[in-house]
Short mmCIF file of C-alpha atoms in Angstrom, two decimals:
data_model
loop_
_atom_site.label_atom_id
_atom_site.label_comp_id
_atom_site.label_asym_id
_atom_site.label_seq_id
_atom_site.Cartn_x
_atom_site.Cartn_y
_atom_site.Cartn_z
CA MET A 711 31.51 -0.27 7.62
CA ALA A 712 29.94 0.35 11.05
CA SER A 713 28.63 3.86 11.62
CA ARG A 714 31.23 4.71 14.30
CA GLU A 715 34.16 3.96 12.04
CA TRP A 716 33.85 6.07 8.90
CA TYR A 717 35.81 9.02 10.36
CA LEU A 718 38.87 6.82 11.05
CA THR A 719 39.59 7.16 7.32
CA SER A 720 39.19 10.96 7.35
CA SER A 721 42.78 11.49 6.26
CA SER A 722 41.96 10.02 2.85
CA ILE A 723 39.02 12.39 2.35
CA LYS A 724 40.18 15.41 0.35
CA GLY A 725 36.86 17.02 -0.50
CA LEU A 726 33.20 17.00 0.47
CA LEU A 727 30.02 16.90 -1.59
CA LEU A 728 27.06 18.20 0.35
CA ASP A 729 23.38 18.04 -0.34
CA ILE A 730 21.68 21.35 0.49
CA THR A 731 18.02 20.89 1.44
CA GLY A 732 17.74 18.82 4.62
CA VAL A 733 21.49 19.13 5.31
CA LEU A 734 22.20 22.87 5.31
CA TYR A 735 18.64 24.03 5.87
CA ASN A 736 15.02 22.93 5.86
CA SER A 737 12.89 24.61 3.22
CA GLY A 738 9.65 26.28 4.21
CA GLU A 739 7.86 29.61 4.29
CA GLY A 740 10.00 32.75 4.53
CA GLY A 741 13.05 31.10 2.95
CA GLY A 742 13.39 28.19 5.35
CA ILE A 743 15.44 27.60 8.51
CA PRO A 744 19.15 26.69 8.81
CA ILE A 745 19.76 23.30 10.43
CA LYS A 746 21.47 23.80 13.79
CA GLY A 747 25.24 23.94 13.48
CA SER A 748 25.33 23.85 9.67
CA ILE A 749 26.33 27.50 9.11
CA ASP A 750 29.27 27.08 11.47
CA ALA A 751 30.18 23.68 9.98
CA ILE A 752 30.49 25.15 6.47
CA ALA A 753 32.58 28.03 7.85
CA ARG A 754 34.94 25.59 9.60
CA LEU A 755 35.41 23.56 6.41
CA SER A 756 36.23 26.75 4.55
CA LYS A 757 38.69 27.86 7.26
CA ALA A 758 40.35 24.41 7.13
CA GLY A 759 40.76 24.79 3.35
CA ILE A 760 38.65 21.72 2.53
CA PRO A 761 37.13 21.91 -0.96
CA VAL A 762 33.34 21.61 -0.81
CA ARG A 763 30.81 21.37 -3.61
CA PHE A 764 27.07 21.55 -3.15
CA CYS A 765 25.39 18.79 -5.07
CA THR A 766 21.67 19.51 -5.01
CA ASN A 767 18.59 18.38 -6.88
CA GLU A 768 17.01 21.78 -6.23
CA THR A 769 15.12 22.75 -9.38
CA GLN A 770 12.84 25.54 -8.23
CA CYS A 771 15.27 28.40 -8.92
CA THR A 772 18.62 29.30 -10.52
CA LYS A 773 21.90 28.51 -8.78
CA GLN A 774 22.50 32.20 -8.19
CA GLU A 775 19.20 32.28 -6.33
CA ILE A 776 20.10 29.15 -4.35
CA ALA A 777 23.31 30.88 -3.21
CA GLY A 778 21.44 34.10 -2.47
CA LYS A 779 18.80 32.31 -0.41
CA LEU A 780 21.40 30.44 1.66
CA ASN A 781 23.55 33.51 2.18
CA ARG A 782 20.52 35.44 3.43
CA LEU A 783 20.13 32.67 6.02
CA GLY A 784 23.70 33.26 7.18
CA PHE A 785 25.74 30.86 5.03
CA SER A 786 28.62 32.04 2.90
CA LEU A 787 28.34 30.15 -0.41
CA ASN A 788 29.65 30.83 -3.88
CA ALA A 789 27.17 30.02 -6.67
CA ALA A 790 30.06 28.54 -8.68
CA ASN A 791 30.31 25.72 -6.15
CA ILE A 792 26.64 24.78 -6.46
CA PHE A 793 25.72 21.97 -8.86
CA PRO A 794 21.98 21.73 -9.52
CA PRO A 795 20.47 19.70 -12.40
CA ALA A 796 19.14 22.57 -14.53
CA PRO A 797 22.49 23.80 -15.93
CA ALA A 798 23.41 20.17 -16.64
CA VAL A 799 20.14 19.64 -18.54
CA ARG A 800 20.69 22.90 -20.42
CA LEU A 801 24.07 21.54 -21.55
CA VAL A 802 22.60 18.17 -22.55
CA ALA A 803 19.85 19.94 -24.54
CA LYS A 804 22.36 22.06 -26.42
CA GLN A 805 24.67 19.10 -27.13
CA ARG A 806 21.86 16.89 -28.44
CA GLY A 807 19.76 19.53 -30.17
CA LEU A 808 16.82 18.97 -27.83
CA ARG A 809 13.98 21.47 -27.71
CA PRO A 810 12.46 20.75 -24.31
CA HIS A 811 8.91 21.14 -23.16
CA LEU A 812 9.53 22.22 -19.57
CA LEU A 813 7.32 20.83 -16.80
CA VAL A 814 9.22 22.78 -14.19
CA HIS A 815 8.88 25.43 -11.51
CA PRO A 816 8.66 28.97 -12.97
CA GLY A 817 11.68 29.91 -10.84
CA VAL A 818 14.05 27.73 -12.86
CA LEU A 819 12.95 28.95 -16.31
CA PRO A 820 15.78 31.51 -16.54
CA GLU A 821 18.31 28.62 -16.69
CA PHE A 822 16.72 27.66 -20.03
CA SER A 823 16.30 31.14 -21.51
CA ASP A 824 18.72 30.47 -24.38
CA VAL A 825 17.42 26.96 -25.17
CA PRO A 826 14.95 26.70 -28.10
CA GLN A 827 11.60 25.37 -26.92
CA ASP A 828 9.43 25.53 -30.04
CA SER A 829 8.12 22.23 -31.52
CA PRO A 830 9.38 20.34 -28.46
CA ASN A 831 11.16 17.02 -29.05
CA CYS A 832 11.58 16.09 -25.39
CA VAL A 833 9.95 16.68 -22.01
CA VAL A 834 11.98 17.86 -19.00
CA VAL A 835 10.51 17.37 -15.52
CA GLY A 836 11.67 19.42 -12.54
CA ASP A 837 10.21 19.96 -9.10
CA ALA A 838 7.25 21.84 -10.52
CA ALA A 839 5.29 21.66 -7.24
CA GLN A 840 2.00 23.56 -7.76
CA GLU A 841 2.59 23.32 -11.50
CA PHE A 842 2.00 19.55 -11.29
CA SER A 843 -1.64 20.14 -12.18
CA TYR A 844 -3.75 17.68 -14.17
CA GLU A 845 -3.61 20.07 -17.14
CA ASN A 846 0.17 20.34 -17.08
CA MET A 847 0.62 16.58 -16.59
CA ASN A 848 -1.69 16.01 -19.56
CA ARG A 849 0.21 18.49 -21.71
CA ALA A 850 3.53 16.73 -21.01
CA PHE A 851 1.87 13.35 -21.61
CA GLN A 852 0.38 14.43 -24.95
CA ILE A 853 3.72 15.81 -26.16
CA LEU A 854 5.46 12.53 -25.25
CA MET A 855 2.73 10.48 -26.97
CA GLY A 856 3.17 12.58 -30.10
CA MET A 857 6.84 11.55 -30.45
CA ASP A 858 8.09 8.51 -32.35
CA LYS A 859 10.67 7.85 -29.63
CA PRO A 860 9.62 9.80 -26.55
CA ILE A 861 12.50 11.45 -24.66
CA LEU A 862 11.76 12.18 -21.01
CA ILE A 863 14.44 13.84 -18.86
CA SER A 864 13.96 14.06 -15.09
CA MET A 865 16.01 16.42 -12.91
CA GLY A 866 16.43 13.81 -10.16
CA MET A 867 14.07 11.08 -8.98
CA GLY A 868 13.48 12.21 -5.36
CA LYS A 869 10.34 10.82 -3.77
CA TYR A 870 9.62 13.59 -1.25
CA TYR A 871 11.23 16.29 0.85
CA LYS A 872 10.40 18.25 3.96
CA GLU A 873 8.61 21.57 3.54
CA GLY A 874 7.99 23.25 6.87
CA GLU A 875 6.58 20.53 9.11
CA HIS A 876 5.32 18.29 6.30
CA LEU A 877 6.71 15.84 3.82
CA VAL A 878 5.68 16.86 0.31
CA LEU A 879 6.01 15.11 -3.03
CA ASP A 880 9.17 15.67 -5.04
CA LEU A 881 9.34 15.33 -8.82
CA GLY A 882 10.12 11.57 -8.88
CA PRO A 883 6.52 10.37 -8.47
CA PHE A 884 5.36 12.62 -11.33
CA THR A 885 8.14 11.35 -13.59
CA LYS A 886 7.06 7.79 -12.68
CA ALA A 887 3.50 8.74 -13.68
CA LEU A 888 4.65 9.87 -17.13
CA GLU A 889 6.91 6.83 -17.51
CA TYR A 890 3.93 4.54 -16.85
CA ALA A 891 1.51 6.48 -19.05
CA CYS A 892 3.87 6.56 -22.05
CA ASP A 893 5.83 3.30 -21.63
CA VAL A 894 9.07 5.27 -21.51
CA LYS A 895 12.07 5.28 -19.18
CA ALA A 896 13.25 8.70 -18.02
CA GLU A 897 16.89 9.77 -18.32
CA VAL A 898 17.85 11.16 -14.92
CA VAL A 899 20.05 14.26 -14.81
CA GLY A 900 20.83 15.08 -11.19
CA LYS A 901 21.41 12.75 -8.25
CA PRO A 902 21.67 9.73 -8.29
CA SER A 903 23.08 9.85 -11.84
CA LYS A 904 26.79 9.05 -12.04
CA MET A 905 27.55 11.83 -14.50
CA PHE A 906 26.20 14.34 -12.01
CA PHE A 907 28.51 13.33 -9.15
CA GLU A 908 31.46 13.11 -11.53
CA THR A 909 30.98 16.68 -12.75
CA ALA A 910 31.33 17.96 -9.17
CA LEU A 911 34.36 15.73 -8.49
CA ARG A 912 36.06 16.94 -11.68
CA ASP A 913 35.48 20.52 -10.58
CA MET A 914 37.27 19.78 -7.29
CA GLY A 915 40.04 17.88 -9.05
CA ILE A 916 39.69 14.82 -6.84
CA THR A 917 38.72 11.20 -7.45
CA ALA A 918 35.66 9.37 -6.13
CA ASP A 919 37.64 7.56 -3.42
CA GLU A 920 38.91 10.90 -2.12
CA ALA A 921 35.42 12.31 -1.65
CA LEU A 922 32.70 12.09 0.98
CA MET A 923 29.04 12.78 0.17
CA ILE A 924 26.70 13.89 2.96
CA GLY A 925 22.95 13.86 2.35
CA ASP A 926 19.51 13.25 3.80
CA ASP A 927 18.19 11.16 0.90
CA ILE A 928 19.25 7.57 1.47
CA VAL A 929 18.68 6.57 -2.16
CA SER A 930 19.64 9.61 -4.27
CA ASP A 931 22.41 11.02 -2.06
CA VAL A 932 23.88 8.05 -0.21
CA GLY A 933 23.15 5.18 -2.58
CA GLY A 934 23.87 7.33 -5.65
CA ALA A 935 27.26 8.48 -4.36
CA GLN A 936 28.27 5.00 -3.22
CA ALA A 937 27.42 3.63 -6.67
CA CYS A 938 30.00 6.09 -8.04
CA GLY A 939 32.66 4.93 -5.59
CA LEU A 940 32.32 7.74 -3.03
CA ARG A 941 31.88 7.24 0.67
CA ALA A 942 28.55 8.64 1.88
CA LEU A 943 26.97 9.62 5.18
CA GLN A 944 23.28 9.77 6.03
CA VAL A 945 22.29 12.72 8.24
CA ARG A 946 19.40 12.37 10.65
CA THR A 947 17.95 15.72 9.54
CA GLY A 948 15.72 16.86 6.67
CA LYS A 949 13.57 14.11 5.24
CA TYR A 950 15.34 11.43 7.33
CA ARG A 951 12.86 9.16 9.12
CA PRO A 952 13.93 6.77 11.92
CA GLU A 953 12.09 3.93 10.16
CA ASP A 954 14.56 4.26 7.26
CA GLU A 955 17.42 3.13 9.56
CA PRO A 956 18.51 0.51 8.62
CA HIS A 957 17.44 0.87 4.97
CA GLU A 958 16.42 -2.07 2.79
CA THR A 959 18.84 -1.48 -0.06
CA VAL A 960 21.39 1.16 1.01
CA THR A 961 23.94 0.93 3.86
CA PRO A 962 25.58 4.31 4.43
CA ASP A 963 29.25 4.46 5.44
CA GLY A 964 27.94 6.16 8.53
CA TYR A 965 24.96 7.83 10.18
CA VAL A 966 25.42 11.23 11.79
CA ASP A 967 22.94 13.34 13.73
CA ASN A 968 23.56 16.31 11.46
CA LEU A 969 26.16 18.01 9.26
CA ALA A 970 27.84 19.63 12.27
CA GLN A 971 28.57 16.22 13.82
CA ALA A 972 29.96 14.93 10.53
CA VAL A 973 32.27 17.94 10.18
CA ASP A 974 33.36 17.67 13.85
CA LEU A 975 34.35 14.05 13.41
CA TYR A 976 35.96 14.61 10.03
CA LEU A 977 38.09 17.59 11.08
CA ALA A 978 39.05 15.94 14.39
CA HIS A 979 40.42 12.87 12.59
CA LYS A 980 41.79 14.51 9.45
CA MET B 1205 -5.64 -17.48 -32.81
CA ALA B 1206 -5.60 -15.40 -35.98
CA SER B 1207 -7.84 -12.38 -35.93
CA ARG B 1208 -10.17 -13.66 -38.66
CA GLU B 1209 -10.98 -16.84 -36.78
CA TRP B 1210 -12.39 -15.92 -33.39
CA TYR B 1211 -16.00 -15.84 -34.58
CA LEU B 1212 -15.85 -19.44 -35.79
CA THR B 1213 -16.27 -20.38 -32.11
CA SER B 1214 -19.24 -18.04 -31.62
CA SER B 1215 -21.52 -20.94 -30.73
CA SER B 1216 -19.62 -21.46 -27.47
CA ILE B 1217 -20.04 -17.80 -26.46
CA LYS B 1218 -23.05 -17.46 -24.18
CA GLY B 1219 -22.58 -13.93 -22.89
CA LEU B 1220 -20.68 -10.73 -23.59
CA LEU B 1221 -18.75 -8.38 -21.34
CA LEU B 1222 -18.41 -4.94 -22.87
CA ASP B 1223 -16.25 -2.03 -21.93
CA ILE B 1224 -18.18 1.24 -22.19
CA THR B 1225 -15.90 4.20 -22.95
CA GLY B 1226 -14.24 3.77 -26.33
CA VAL B 1227 -16.55 0.86 -27.25
CA LEU B 1228 -20.09 2.21 -26.82
CA TYR B 1229 -19.21 5.91 -26.98
CA ASN B 1230 -16.33 8.37 -26.84
CA SER B 1231 -16.44 10.71 -23.86
CA GLY B 1232 -16.18 14.44 -24.38
CA GLU B 1233 -18.03 17.68 -23.92
CA GLY B 1234 -21.82 17.56 -23.89
CA GLY B 1235 -21.96 13.92 -22.75
CA GLY B 1236 -19.88 12.42 -25.55
CA ILE B 1237 -20.70 10.81 -28.89
CA PRO B 1238 -21.94 7.24 -29.57
CA ILE B 1239 -19.53 5.17 -31.64
CA LYS B 1240 -21.08 4.43 -35.05
CA GLY B 1241 -23.20 1.28 -34.96
CA SER B 1242 -22.90 0.66 -31.23
CA ILE B 1243 -26.46 1.67 -30.28
CA ASP B 1244 -27.84 -0.73 -32.88
CA ALA B 1245 -25.36 -3.47 -31.90
CA ILE B 1246 -26.51 -3.41 -28.27
CA ALA B 1247 -30.13 -3.49 -29.40
CA ARG B 1248 -29.47 -6.51 -31.62
CA LEU B 1249 -27.79 -8.41 -28.76
CA SER B 1250 -30.78 -7.66 -26.58
CA LYS B 1251 -33.21 -8.79 -29.29
CA ALA B 1252 -31.20 -12.02 -29.73
CA GLY B 1253 -31.49 -12.66 -25.98
CA ILE B 1254 -27.71 -12.59 -25.42
CA PRO B 1255 -26.81 -11.67 -21.83
CA VAL B 1256 -24.55 -8.61 -21.73
CA ARG B 1257 -22.79 -6.96 -18.79
CA PHE B 1258 -20.96 -3.65 -18.97
CA CYS B 1259 -17.61 -3.95 -17.29
CA THR B 1260 -16.25 -0.42 -16.99
CA ASN B 1261 -13.53 1.34 -15.05
CA GLU B 1262 -15.59 4.53 -15.17
CA THR B 1263 -15.17 6.23 -11.78
CA GLN B 1264 -16.38 9.75 -12.40
CA CYS B 1265 -20.03 9.13 -11.52
CA THR B 1266 -22.47 6.58 -10.07
CA LYS B 1267 -23.67 3.64 -12.11
CA GLN B 1268 -27.15 5.12 -12.27
CA GLU B 1269 -25.59 8.19 -13.88
CA ILE B 1270 -23.58 6.04 -16.30
CA ALA B 1271 -26.83 4.38 -17.42
CA GLY B 1272 -28.59 7.75 -17.62
CA LYS B 1273 -25.82 9.29 -19.71
CA LEU B 1274 -25.78 6.39 -22.16
CA ASN B 1275 -29.54 6.24 -22.43
CA ARG B 1276 -29.66 9.96 -23.23
CA LEU B 1277 -27.27 9.19 -26.11
CA GLY B 1278 -29.78 6.63 -27.44
CA PHE B 1279 -28.69 3.37 -25.77
CA SER B 1280 -31.06 1.30 -23.70
CA LEU B 1281 -29.07 0.13 -20.66
CA ASN B 1282 -30.12 -1.05 -17.22
CA ALA B 1283 -27.92 0.26 -14.38
CA ALA B 1284 -28.08 -3.21 -12.79
CA ASN B 1285 -26.02 -4.59 -15.68
CA ILE B 1286 -23.23 -2.03 -15.24
CA PHE B 1287 -20.20 -3.04 -13.16
CA PRO B 1288 -17.97 -0.09 -12.26
CA PRO B 1289 -15.24 -0.25 -9.57
CA ALA B 1290 -16.78 2.10 -6.99
CA PRO B 1291 -19.52 -0.25 -5.69
CA ALA B 1292 -16.90 -3.03 -5.50
CA VAL B 1293 -14.57 -0.80 -3.47
CA ARG B 1294 -17.47 0.22 -1.25
CA LEU B 1295 -18.07 -3.49 -0.50
CA VAL B 1296 -14.37 -4.15 0.16
CA ALA B 1297 -14.25 -1.16 2.53
CA LYS B 1298 -17.25 -2.40 4.47
CA GLN B 1299 -15.94 -5.98 4.65
CA ARG B 1300 -12.47 -4.94 5.86
CA GLY B 1301 -13.47 -2.01 8.08
CA LEU B 1302 -11.60 0.47 5.87
CA ARG B 1303 -12.21 4.18 6.27
CA PRO B 1304 -11.03 5.53 2.92
CA HIS B 1305 -9.52 8.87 2.09
CA LEU B 1306 -11.03 9.37 -1.36
CA LEU B 1307 -8.86 10.85 -4.12
CA VAL B 1308 -11.70 10.59 -6.60
CA HIS B 1309 -13.93 12.61 -8.90
CA PRO B 1310 -16.67 14.47 -6.98
CA GLY B 1311 -19.23 12.69 -9.18
CA VAL B 1312 -18.53 9.30 -7.62
CA LEU B 1313 -18.73 10.42 -3.97
CA PRO B 1314 -22.40 9.35 -3.63
CA GLU B 1315 -21.29 5.68 -4.03
CA PHE B 1316 -19.40 6.08 -0.73
CA SER B 1317 -22.01 8.08 1.21
CA ASP B 1318 -22.52 5.33 3.79
CA VAL B 1319 -18.82 4.47 4.22
CA PRO B 1320 -17.10 6.05 7.27
CA GLN B 1321 -14.26 8.34 6.16
CA ASP B 1322 -13.02 9.85 9.44
CA SER B 1323 -9.43 9.04 10.56
CA PRO B 1324 -8.73 7.38 7.21
CA ASN B 1325 -6.85 4.07 7.24
CA CYS B 1326 -6.54 3.69 3.46
CA VAL B 1327 -6.42 5.79 0.32
CA VAL B 1328 -8.69 5.09 -2.65
CA VAL B 1329 -7.75 6.51 -6.06
CA GLY B 1330 -10.31 6.99 -8.82
CA ASP B 1331 -10.21 8.93 -12.06
CA ALA B 1332 -10.11 12.24 -10.19
CA ALA B 1333 -9.14 14.22 -13.33
CA GLN B 1334 -8.93 17.91 -12.36
CA GLU B 1335 -8.79 16.82 -8.73
CA PHE B 1336 -5.31 15.36 -9.37
CA SER B 1337 -3.79 18.62 -8.16
CA TYR B 1338 -0.45 18.84 -6.36
CA GLU B 1339 -2.32 19.62 -3.12
CA ASN B 1340 -4.57 16.58 -3.41
CA MET B 1341 -1.70 14.29 -4.40
CA ASN B 1342 0.24 15.56 -1.36
CA ARG B 1343 -2.72 15.00 0.93
CA ALA B 1344 -3.07 11.36 -0.20
CA PHE B 1345 0.71 10.90 0.07
CA GLN B 1346 0.84 12.30 3.60
CA ILE B 1347 -2.03 10.06 4.75
CA LEU B 1348 -0.27 7.00 3.32
CA MET B 1349 3.05 7.98 4.93
CA GLY B 1350 1.27 8.30 8.27
CA MET B 1351 0.16 4.63 8.23
CA ASP B 1352 2.20 1.74 9.62
CA LYS B 1353 1.18 -0.40 6.68
CA PRO B 1354 -0.11 1.88 3.94
CA ILE B 1355 -3.18 0.59 2.09
CA LEU B 1356 -3.65 2.04 -1.38
CA ILE B 1357 -6.63 0.93 -3.49
CA SER B 1358 -6.83 1.92 -7.15
CA MET B 1359 -10.06 1.72 -9.16
CA GLY B 1360 -8.28 0.34 -12.24
CA MET B 1361 -4.80 1.06 -13.58
CA GLY B 1362 -5.69 2.59 -16.96
CA LYS B 1363 -2.96 4.71 -18.52
CA TYR B 1364 -5.08 7.08 -20.60
CA TYR B 1365 -8.34 7.43 -22.45
CA LYS B 1366 -9.78 9.54 -25.22
CA GLU B 1367 -11.59 12.73 -24.26
CA GLY B 1368 -12.92 14.54 -27.32
CA GLU B 1369 -10.02 14.59 -29.78
CA HIS B 1370 -7.27 14.14 -27.19
CA LEU B 1371 -5.76 11.36 -25.13
CA VAL B 1372 -5.83 12.32 -21.44
CA LEU B 1373 -4.30 10.69 -18.39
CA ASP B 1374 -6.33 8.08 -16.57
CA LEU B 1375 -5.87 7.27 -12.86
CA GLY B 1376 -3.11 4.65 -13.34
CA PRO B 1377 -0.20 7.10 -13.64
CA PHE B 1378 -1.28 8.88 -10.45
CA THR B 1379 -1.53 5.59 -8.58
CA LYS B 1380 1.98 4.76 -9.83
CA ALA B 1381 3.16 8.13 -8.50
CA LEU B 1382 1.82 7.31 -5.00
CA GLU B 1383 3.23 3.78 -5.16
CA TYR B 1384 6.69 5.15 -5.91
CA ALA B 1385 6.50 7.93 -3.32
CA CYS B 1386 5.38 5.61 -0.51
CA ASP B 1387 7.05 2.31 -1.47
CA VAL B 1388 3.64 0.64 -1.58
CA LYS B 1389 1.87 -1.60 -4.08
CA ALA B 1390 -1.73 -0.66 -4.88
CA GLU B 1391 -4.54 -3.18 -4.70
CA VAL B 1392 -6.46 -2.86 -7.96
CA VAL B 1393 -10.26 -3.07 -7.84
CA GLY B 1394 -11.62 -2.85 -11.38
CA LYS B 1395 -10.20 -4.16 -14.63
CA PRO B 1396 -7.77 -5.95 -15.00
CA SER B 1397 -8.37 -7.54 -11.57
CA LYS B 1398 -9.66 -11.10 -11.76
CA MET B 1399 -12.25 -10.61 -9.03
CA PHE B 1400 -13.79 -7.84 -11.09
CA PHE B 1401 -14.39 -9.94 -14.21
CA GLU B 1402 -15.61 -12.85 -12.10
CA THR B 1403 -18.27 -10.73 -10.41
CA ALA B 1404 -19.79 -9.90 -13.80
CA LEU B 1405 -19.57 -13.52 -14.98
CA ARG B 1406 -21.28 -14.75 -11.81
CA ASP B 1407 -24.06 -12.23 -12.37
CA MET B 1408 -24.64 -13.71 -15.86
CA GLY B 1409 -24.42 -17.29 -14.57
CA ILE B 1410 -21.78 -18.29 -17.13
CA THR B 1411 -18.18 -19.42 -16.92
CA ALA B 1412 -15.10 -17.65 -18.23
CA ASP B 1413 -14.80 -19.91 -21.28
CA GLU B 1414 -18.39 -19.09 -22.22
CA ALA B 1415 -17.76 -15.34 -22.26
CA LEU B 1416 -16.32 -12.82 -24.69
CA MET B 1417 -14.89 -9.48 -23.54
CA ILE B 1418 -14.76 -6.56 -25.98
CA GLY B 1419 -12.70 -3.51 -25.11
CA ASP B 1420 -10.45 -0.74 -26.38
CA ASP B 1421 -7.76 -1.11 -23.67
CA ILE B 1422 -5.35 -3.79 -24.79
CA VAL B 1423 -3.95 -4.31 -21.28
CA SER B 1424 -6.86 -3.80 -18.87
CA ASP B 1425 -9.69 -5.10 -21.08
CA VAL B 1426 -8.12 -7.66 -23.40
CA GLY B 1427 -5.13 -8.84 -21.37
CA GLY B 1428 -7.11 -8.75 -18.11
CA ALA B 1429 -9.99 -10.81 -19.48
CA GLN B 1430 -7.67 -13.33 -21.14
CA ALA B 1431 -5.81 -13.79 -17.83
CA CYS B 1432 -9.18 -14.85 -16.35
CA GLY B 1433 -9.80 -17.39 -19.13
CA LEU B 1434 -12.16 -15.30 -21.26
CA ARG B 1435 -11.76 -14.70 -24.95
CA ALA B 1436 -11.26 -11.02 -25.71
CA LEU B 1437 -11.46 -8.73 -28.74
CA GLN B 1438 -9.69 -5.46 -29.32
CA VAL B 1439 -11.81 -2.79 -31.03
CA ARG B 1440 -10.14 -0.22 -33.27
CA THR B 1441 -12.10 2.60 -31.61
CA GLY B 1442 -11.66 4.71 -28.49
CA LYS B 1443 -8.08 4.89 -27.26
CA TYR B 1444 -6.91 2.27 -29.80
CA ARG B 1445 -3.81 3.41 -31.70
CA PRO B 1446 -2.59 1.61 -34.86
CA GLU B 1447 0.93 1.44 -33.37
CA ASP B 1448 -0.45 -0.84 -30.62
CA GLU B 1449 -1.20 -3.54 -33.24
CA PRO B 1450 0.47 -5.95 -32.74
CA HIS B 1451 1.02 -5.33 -29.01
CA GLU B 1452 4.18 -6.28 -27.15
CA THR B 1453 2.59 -8.39 -24.41
CA VAL B 1454 -1.07 -9.01 -25.32
CA THR B 1455 -2.43 -10.91 -28.34
CA PRO B 1456 -6.21 -10.43 -28.59
CA ASP B 1457 -8.35 -13.33 -29.83
CA GLY B 1458 -9.30 -10.92 -32.56
CA TYR B 1459 -9.23 -7.33 -33.76
CA VAL B 1460 -12.48 -5.73 -34.96
CA ASP B 1461 -13.05 -2.30 -36.43
CA ASN B 1462 -15.73 -1.56 -33.85
CA LEU B 1463 -18.39 -3.14 -31.63
CA ALA B 1464 -20.86 -3.33 -34.52
CA GLN B 1465 -18.49 -5.51 -36.55
CA ALA B 1466 -17.91 -7.79 -33.56
CA VAL B 1467 -21.65 -8.21 -33.00
CA ASP B 1468 -22.26 -8.77 -36.73
CA LEU B 1469 -19.70 -11.58 -36.84
CA TYR B 1470 -20.80 -13.06 -33.55
CA LEU B 1471 -24.53 -13.17 -34.37
CA ALA B 1472 -23.88 -14.42 -37.91
CA HIS B 1473 -21.88 -17.42 -36.63
CA LYS B 1474 -23.76 -18.11 -33.39
#
C-alpha cells in the first residue's frame, strides 16, 4: 500500500497501538523531551474515544514509572494501558517455574520482586545499559553454560535507540552475543513477538485487522505488528534514519512525519 | 578418520601449527599455568628438528610479550615463530589505508603504534576483556553507524576461553553484537581465516597437506585448519568440554588428551 493511502481505510481502525520512545518522546537527560505534537495527539485520541494501548519495549523501569515519567512531561497516561515486556516475563517465569538470573537495568528489578531468583535456571536480558559490563556479560554466560538446556529470554531484540543526540545500543546486540557464545536461541518476550501484540489487542477487545500500530522501529514495531496482521506506520522521529526508507525487508503501510500527522490523518478520515 | 588412526600418517607431517592458550598453558592470574607435559613436548619437537609455528588468536599483548610470558613459564619460544592477529591486521590497515578505531586490550596497542587512528574509517575488535564496557561498545557502534560502508575487522571469532577455573567470553560474541547492531559482516583476521593459516604455512615452507594443527577450539582451530586442507587434532585441555565430543559440525582427525600425547604419537610414528 502506498504511503499516501493508509488513512483511506481509517474507518476500519478501531484502536491504536503506540510505541513510546521515539514516538511520544525522545529519551535523554532530565527525563527526555516530548516529540512535537505528540501530547496533543494523545489528548485528541482520548477525546475522540479511540482506545489506545502503549506497546513498549522499555525495560529500564516499572510501568508505573513509565506512566509517571510521561505524565511529568505533560502526557496523560494510565499505567494500566502500558504494556512493557517485564510484567509479561514475570508471568512467563511464574507459569513455567523459571528462576531467572536478571541481566537488566536496576530500575526494572521491582517488577520481579516476587519471582524466586535463587539457583537460576534461565537468564533474562533487558536493556541493562551501563550494566552490560564484561563482568555481567560473563556472569550471564557462565550461568547459561552451566545449564543442560540453556534458557535465554530477551525483553525485545531492538538494535539501538536514540538517547539525547546519539544512537545507543539496545539490548538486542547483547542478547545476540550470548546466543553466539552459548549456541542458544533466545525466546523474545516483547516486540516483535506475536504474543506481545496479541495481549494488548485482547485488552482492547479488538482484532488484529482492526488495529493500527505506530512505531519508530521498522523491524520490531512495524514488521512485528504486520506479521501479526496489524497495519503499521513508520514515524520519521526517534531512531528513524532516512537511509532506512525504503527498508530492505519491511514495507510499512505508511510513513508519517510524526505521531501528530498520523493522528491528524486518522481522525480526519475516520 | 577414526581418532586412533591419525598418527599412522605421521610420516607425511612435516611441520606443526600449535594453538597456545589451552594447548601450551592455561591463562589465569600470575601469568597462567603450563599444561602438563607441554614444555617437554615443545622441547622434543625442537630437538627432533620439526618446524613449529604458534598460531594464536591472543590479542591482549604483543607477540614479544607472548613469547616472554611463555618463556617465563619454562617454554623456549622465539617471538618470530608466533603468529597472532594484531600484526596481520596492522599490515591489512597499512595496505588498505585504514585508520582503525581500536576496541582492543590496552596490552596490544603497541602493535598499532605506527598506524594512523585519527578520523577512523574502520573498527577493529580484539579480546578487549574489561574494555568491553557499554560505553566502549557504544563508541564502536556509533563510529560504524557513521560510515557509509561500515568496515568491521575482528581478530578471531572465538566464543570463550578458560581463565583460571572459569570460562570467560572471548571477542566473538562482542563482534556478533556489533554485526547485529549495524547490519554489517565482520572481516575475520586470525583463526579460522584461511589467510591466517596460510601465512604460517608459508613461513615454514610447507603445504597444507604437510601440516598438522593442534588446538583446543573445535571451530576456530580444528574446523578452520581442516577448511584450509590441514589435518587437525582436538586436545582435551583448555576450553575443551566433554559434551563437545563428538561435535555437531566439526570432526577432528583425532582427539588427544593433551599436546604431550599428540607429540608422543607423532614422533613415535614419524
